[in-house]
mmCIF file of C-alpha atoms in Angstrom:
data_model
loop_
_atom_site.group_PDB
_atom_site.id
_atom_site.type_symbol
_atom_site.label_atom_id
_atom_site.label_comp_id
_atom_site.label_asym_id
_atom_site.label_seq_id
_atom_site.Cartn_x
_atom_site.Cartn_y
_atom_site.Cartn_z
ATOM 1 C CA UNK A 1 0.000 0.000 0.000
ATOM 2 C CA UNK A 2 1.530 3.582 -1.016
ATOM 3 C CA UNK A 3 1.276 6.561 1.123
ATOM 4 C CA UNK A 4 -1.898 7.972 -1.020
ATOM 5 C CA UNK A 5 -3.993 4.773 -0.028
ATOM 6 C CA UNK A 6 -2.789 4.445 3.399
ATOM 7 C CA UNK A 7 -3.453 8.252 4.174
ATOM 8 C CA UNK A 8 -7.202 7.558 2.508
ATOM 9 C CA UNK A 9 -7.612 4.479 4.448
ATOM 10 C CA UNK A 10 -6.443 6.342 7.552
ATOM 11 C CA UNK A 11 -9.150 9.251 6.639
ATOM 12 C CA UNK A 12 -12.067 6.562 5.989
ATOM 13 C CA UNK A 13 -11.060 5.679 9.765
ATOM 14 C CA UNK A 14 -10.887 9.137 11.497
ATOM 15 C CA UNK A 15 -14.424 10.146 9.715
ATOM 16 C CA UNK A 16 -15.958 7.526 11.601
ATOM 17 C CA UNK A 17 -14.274 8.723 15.349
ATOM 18 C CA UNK A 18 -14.521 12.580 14.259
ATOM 19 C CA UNK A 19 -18.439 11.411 14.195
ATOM 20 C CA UNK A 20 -18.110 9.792 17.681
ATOM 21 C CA UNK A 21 -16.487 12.422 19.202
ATOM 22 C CA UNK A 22 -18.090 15.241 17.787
ATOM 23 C CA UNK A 23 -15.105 16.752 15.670
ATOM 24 C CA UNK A 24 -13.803 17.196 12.572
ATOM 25 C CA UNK A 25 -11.073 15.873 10.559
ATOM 26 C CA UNK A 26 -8.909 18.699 9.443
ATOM 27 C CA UNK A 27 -5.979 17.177 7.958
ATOM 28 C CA UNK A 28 -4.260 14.185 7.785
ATOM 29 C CA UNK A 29 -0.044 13.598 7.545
ATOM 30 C CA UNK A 30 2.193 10.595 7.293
ATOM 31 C CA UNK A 31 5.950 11.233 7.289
ATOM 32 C CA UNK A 32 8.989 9.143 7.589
ATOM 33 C CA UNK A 33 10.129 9.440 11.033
ATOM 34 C CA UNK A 34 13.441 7.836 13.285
ATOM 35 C CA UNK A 35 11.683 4.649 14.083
ATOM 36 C CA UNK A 36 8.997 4.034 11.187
ATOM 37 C CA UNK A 37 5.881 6.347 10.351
ATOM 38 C CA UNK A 38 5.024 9.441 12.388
ATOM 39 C CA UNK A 39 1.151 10.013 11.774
ATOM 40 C CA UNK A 40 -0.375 13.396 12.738
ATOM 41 C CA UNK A 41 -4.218 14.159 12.566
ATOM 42 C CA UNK A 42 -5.176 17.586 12.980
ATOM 43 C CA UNK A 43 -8.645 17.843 14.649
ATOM 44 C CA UNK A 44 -10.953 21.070 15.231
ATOM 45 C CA UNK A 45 -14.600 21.972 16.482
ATOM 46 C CA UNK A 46 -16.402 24.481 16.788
ATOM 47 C CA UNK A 47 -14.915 26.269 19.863
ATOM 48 C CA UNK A 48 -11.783 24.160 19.391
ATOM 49 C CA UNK A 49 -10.396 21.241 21.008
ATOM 50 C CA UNK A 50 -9.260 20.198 24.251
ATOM 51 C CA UNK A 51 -6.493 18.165 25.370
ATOM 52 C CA UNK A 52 -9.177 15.571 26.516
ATOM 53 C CA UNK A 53 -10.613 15.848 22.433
ATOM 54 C CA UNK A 54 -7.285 15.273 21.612
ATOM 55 C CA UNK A 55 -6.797 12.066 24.112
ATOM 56 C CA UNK A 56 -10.242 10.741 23.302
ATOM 57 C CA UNK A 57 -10.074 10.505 19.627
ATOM 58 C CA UNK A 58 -6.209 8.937 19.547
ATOM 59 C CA UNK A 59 -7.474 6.109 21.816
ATOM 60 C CA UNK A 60 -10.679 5.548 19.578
ATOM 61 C CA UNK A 61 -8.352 5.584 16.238
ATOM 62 C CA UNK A 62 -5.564 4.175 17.724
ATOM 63 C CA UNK A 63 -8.290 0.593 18.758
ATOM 64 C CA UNK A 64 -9.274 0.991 14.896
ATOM 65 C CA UNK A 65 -5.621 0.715 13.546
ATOM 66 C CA UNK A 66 -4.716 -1.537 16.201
ATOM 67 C CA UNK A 67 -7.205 -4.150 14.684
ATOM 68 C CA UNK A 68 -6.978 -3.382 11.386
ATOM 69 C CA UNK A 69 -3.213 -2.811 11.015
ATOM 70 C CA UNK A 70 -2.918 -0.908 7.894
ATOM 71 C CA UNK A 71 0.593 0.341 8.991
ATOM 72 C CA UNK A 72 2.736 -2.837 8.094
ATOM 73 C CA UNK A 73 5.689 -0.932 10.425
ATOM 74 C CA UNK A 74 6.133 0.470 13.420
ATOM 75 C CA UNK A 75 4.506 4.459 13.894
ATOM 76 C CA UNK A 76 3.958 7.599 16.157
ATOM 77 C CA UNK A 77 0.680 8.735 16.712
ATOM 78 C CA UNK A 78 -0.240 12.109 17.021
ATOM 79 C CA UNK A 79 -3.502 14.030 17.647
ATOM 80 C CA UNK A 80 -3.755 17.906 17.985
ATOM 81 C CA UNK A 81 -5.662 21.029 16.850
ATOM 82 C CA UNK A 82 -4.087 23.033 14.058
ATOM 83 C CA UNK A 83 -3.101 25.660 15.712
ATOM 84 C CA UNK A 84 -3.555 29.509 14.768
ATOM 85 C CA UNK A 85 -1.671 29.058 12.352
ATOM 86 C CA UNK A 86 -2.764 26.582 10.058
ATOM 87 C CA UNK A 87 -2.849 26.619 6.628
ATOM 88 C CA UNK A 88 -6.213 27.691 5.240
ATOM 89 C CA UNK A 89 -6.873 25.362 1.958
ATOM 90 C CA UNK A 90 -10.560 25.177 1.386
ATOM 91 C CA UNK A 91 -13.749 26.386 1.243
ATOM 92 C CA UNK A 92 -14.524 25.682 4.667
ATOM 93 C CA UNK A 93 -11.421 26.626 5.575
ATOM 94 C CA UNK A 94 -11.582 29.997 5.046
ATOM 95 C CA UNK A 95 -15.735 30.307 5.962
ATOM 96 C CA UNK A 96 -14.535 29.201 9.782
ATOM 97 C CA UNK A 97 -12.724 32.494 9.476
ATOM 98 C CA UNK A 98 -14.765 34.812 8.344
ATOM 99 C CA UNK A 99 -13.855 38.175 9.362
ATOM 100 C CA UNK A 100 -10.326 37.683 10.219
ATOM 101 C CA UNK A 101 -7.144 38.598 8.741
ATOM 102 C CA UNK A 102 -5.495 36.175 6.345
ATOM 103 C CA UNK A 103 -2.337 36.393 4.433
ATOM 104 C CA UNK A 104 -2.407 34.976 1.299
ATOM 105 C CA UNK A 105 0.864 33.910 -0.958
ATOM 106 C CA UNK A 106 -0.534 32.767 -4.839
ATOM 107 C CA UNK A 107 1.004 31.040 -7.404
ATOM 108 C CA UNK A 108 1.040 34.039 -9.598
ATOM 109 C CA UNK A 109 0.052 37.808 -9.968
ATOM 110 C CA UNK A 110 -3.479 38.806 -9.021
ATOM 111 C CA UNK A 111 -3.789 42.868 -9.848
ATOM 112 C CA UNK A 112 0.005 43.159 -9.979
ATOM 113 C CA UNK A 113 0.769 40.994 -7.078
ATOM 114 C CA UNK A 114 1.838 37.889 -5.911
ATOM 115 C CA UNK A 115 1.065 38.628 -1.585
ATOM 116 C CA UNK A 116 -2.105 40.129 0.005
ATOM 117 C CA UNK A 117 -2.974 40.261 3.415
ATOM 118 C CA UNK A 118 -6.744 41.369 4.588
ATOM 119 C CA UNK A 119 -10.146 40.314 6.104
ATOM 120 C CA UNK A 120 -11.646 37.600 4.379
ATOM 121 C CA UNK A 121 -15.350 38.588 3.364
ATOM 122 C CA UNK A 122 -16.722 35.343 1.624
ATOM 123 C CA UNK A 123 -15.039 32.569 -0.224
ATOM 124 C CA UNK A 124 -17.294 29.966 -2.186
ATOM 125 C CA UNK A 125 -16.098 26.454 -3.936
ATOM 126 C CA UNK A 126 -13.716 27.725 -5.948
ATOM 127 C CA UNK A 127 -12.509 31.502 -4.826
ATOM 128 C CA UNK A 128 -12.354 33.536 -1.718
ATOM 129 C CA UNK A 129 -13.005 37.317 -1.293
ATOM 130 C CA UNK A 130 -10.866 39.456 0.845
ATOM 131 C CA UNK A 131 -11.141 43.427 1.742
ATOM 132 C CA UNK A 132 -7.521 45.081 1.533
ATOM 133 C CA UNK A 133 -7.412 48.172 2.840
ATOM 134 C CA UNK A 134 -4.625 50.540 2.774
ATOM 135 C CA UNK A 135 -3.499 53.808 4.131
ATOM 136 C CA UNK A 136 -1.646 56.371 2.187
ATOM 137 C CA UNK A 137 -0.246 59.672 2.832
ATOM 138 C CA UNK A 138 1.447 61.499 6.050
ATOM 139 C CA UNK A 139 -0.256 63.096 8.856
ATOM 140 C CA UNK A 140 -3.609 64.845 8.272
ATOM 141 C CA UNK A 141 -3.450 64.057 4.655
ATOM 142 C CA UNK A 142 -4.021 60.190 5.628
ATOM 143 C CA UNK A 143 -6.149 58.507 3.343
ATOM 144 C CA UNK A 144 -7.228 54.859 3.538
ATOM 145 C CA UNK A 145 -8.703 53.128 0.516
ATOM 146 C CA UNK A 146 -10.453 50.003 0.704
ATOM 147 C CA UNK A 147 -9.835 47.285 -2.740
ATOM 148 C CA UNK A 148 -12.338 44.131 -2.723
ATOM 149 C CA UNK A 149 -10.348 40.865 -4.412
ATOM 150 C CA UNK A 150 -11.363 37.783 -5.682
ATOM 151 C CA UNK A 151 -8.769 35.088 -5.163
ATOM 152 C CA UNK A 152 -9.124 31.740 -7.098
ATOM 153 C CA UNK A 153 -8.133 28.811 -4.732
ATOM 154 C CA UNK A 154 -6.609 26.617 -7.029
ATOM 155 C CA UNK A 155 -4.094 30.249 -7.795
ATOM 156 C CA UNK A 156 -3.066 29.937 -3.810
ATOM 157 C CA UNK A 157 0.089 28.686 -2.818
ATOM 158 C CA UNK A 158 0.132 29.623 1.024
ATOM 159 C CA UNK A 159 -2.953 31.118 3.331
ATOM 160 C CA UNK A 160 -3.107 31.283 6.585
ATOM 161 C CA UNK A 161 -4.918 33.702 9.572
ATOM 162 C CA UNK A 162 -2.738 37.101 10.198
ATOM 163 C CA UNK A 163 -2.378 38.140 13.872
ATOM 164 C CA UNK A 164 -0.048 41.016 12.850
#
């Protein structure tokens, strides 16, 4: 089995705890670590999680791989929450943040440029809209201007929520 079909076997597996325990899936990672596999699944809910969340769904998965061994070697399990930080890939992704800042990296230019950072308005299956705003000017002759952009998701290379 290649990494492809053991991460979607894997997945197939944590949809059926995330529905258990009342999360969801957010991501799923297998790497090559010093002793065999190191698998990390990244779990979120409304609210977010709790170390407890975190405990509760690696003992359910961890009796589901246990008996059906789809990981031929030895492996590291890992359970967490995303973080602030997390990349922002999807739809959804960028809906749970509506409002907030994101900085967004694409693939190529989008009205001259290549990096954006503002408050995500909307985003839909295949773009998401963000409101730049900018302030030009010195002293009393500040002036901010506000810009509306549609970014295509399949143009992003890197988004994630800005605290700065």
């Amino acid at each position: 089995m290649n990494i492809k079909e053991l991460k979607d076997k894997i997945k197939e597996y944590a949809e059926q705890v995330s529905e258990q325990e009342g999360v969801e899936v957010l991501d799923i990672e297998i790497h090559p670590g010093g002793k065999g596999l190191i698998l990390r699944i990244f779990i979120d809910r409304e609210g977010g999680v709790t170390i407890k969340d975190c405990e509760n769904f690696s003992r359910a998965i961890e009796a589901i791989l246990d008996i059906e061994d789809p990981i031929k070697s030895s492996y590291t399990l890992e359970v967490s929450s995303p973080g602030i930080d997390r990349p922002l890939k999807e739809k959804k992704d960028f809906l749970r943040n509506l409002g907030r800042n994101v900085k967004i990296t694409t693939k190529e230019k989008i009205a001259e440029r290549t990096f954006f950072i503002g408050k995500i308005i909307d985003a839909e299956d295949d773009w998401v809209r963000i409101e730049i705003k900018e302030t030009k000017g010195k002293g009393s002759k500040k002036e901010e201007k506000s810009e509306l952009l549609f970014i295509p998701l399949n143009k992003i290379l890197k988004a994630q929520v800005y605290l700065g």
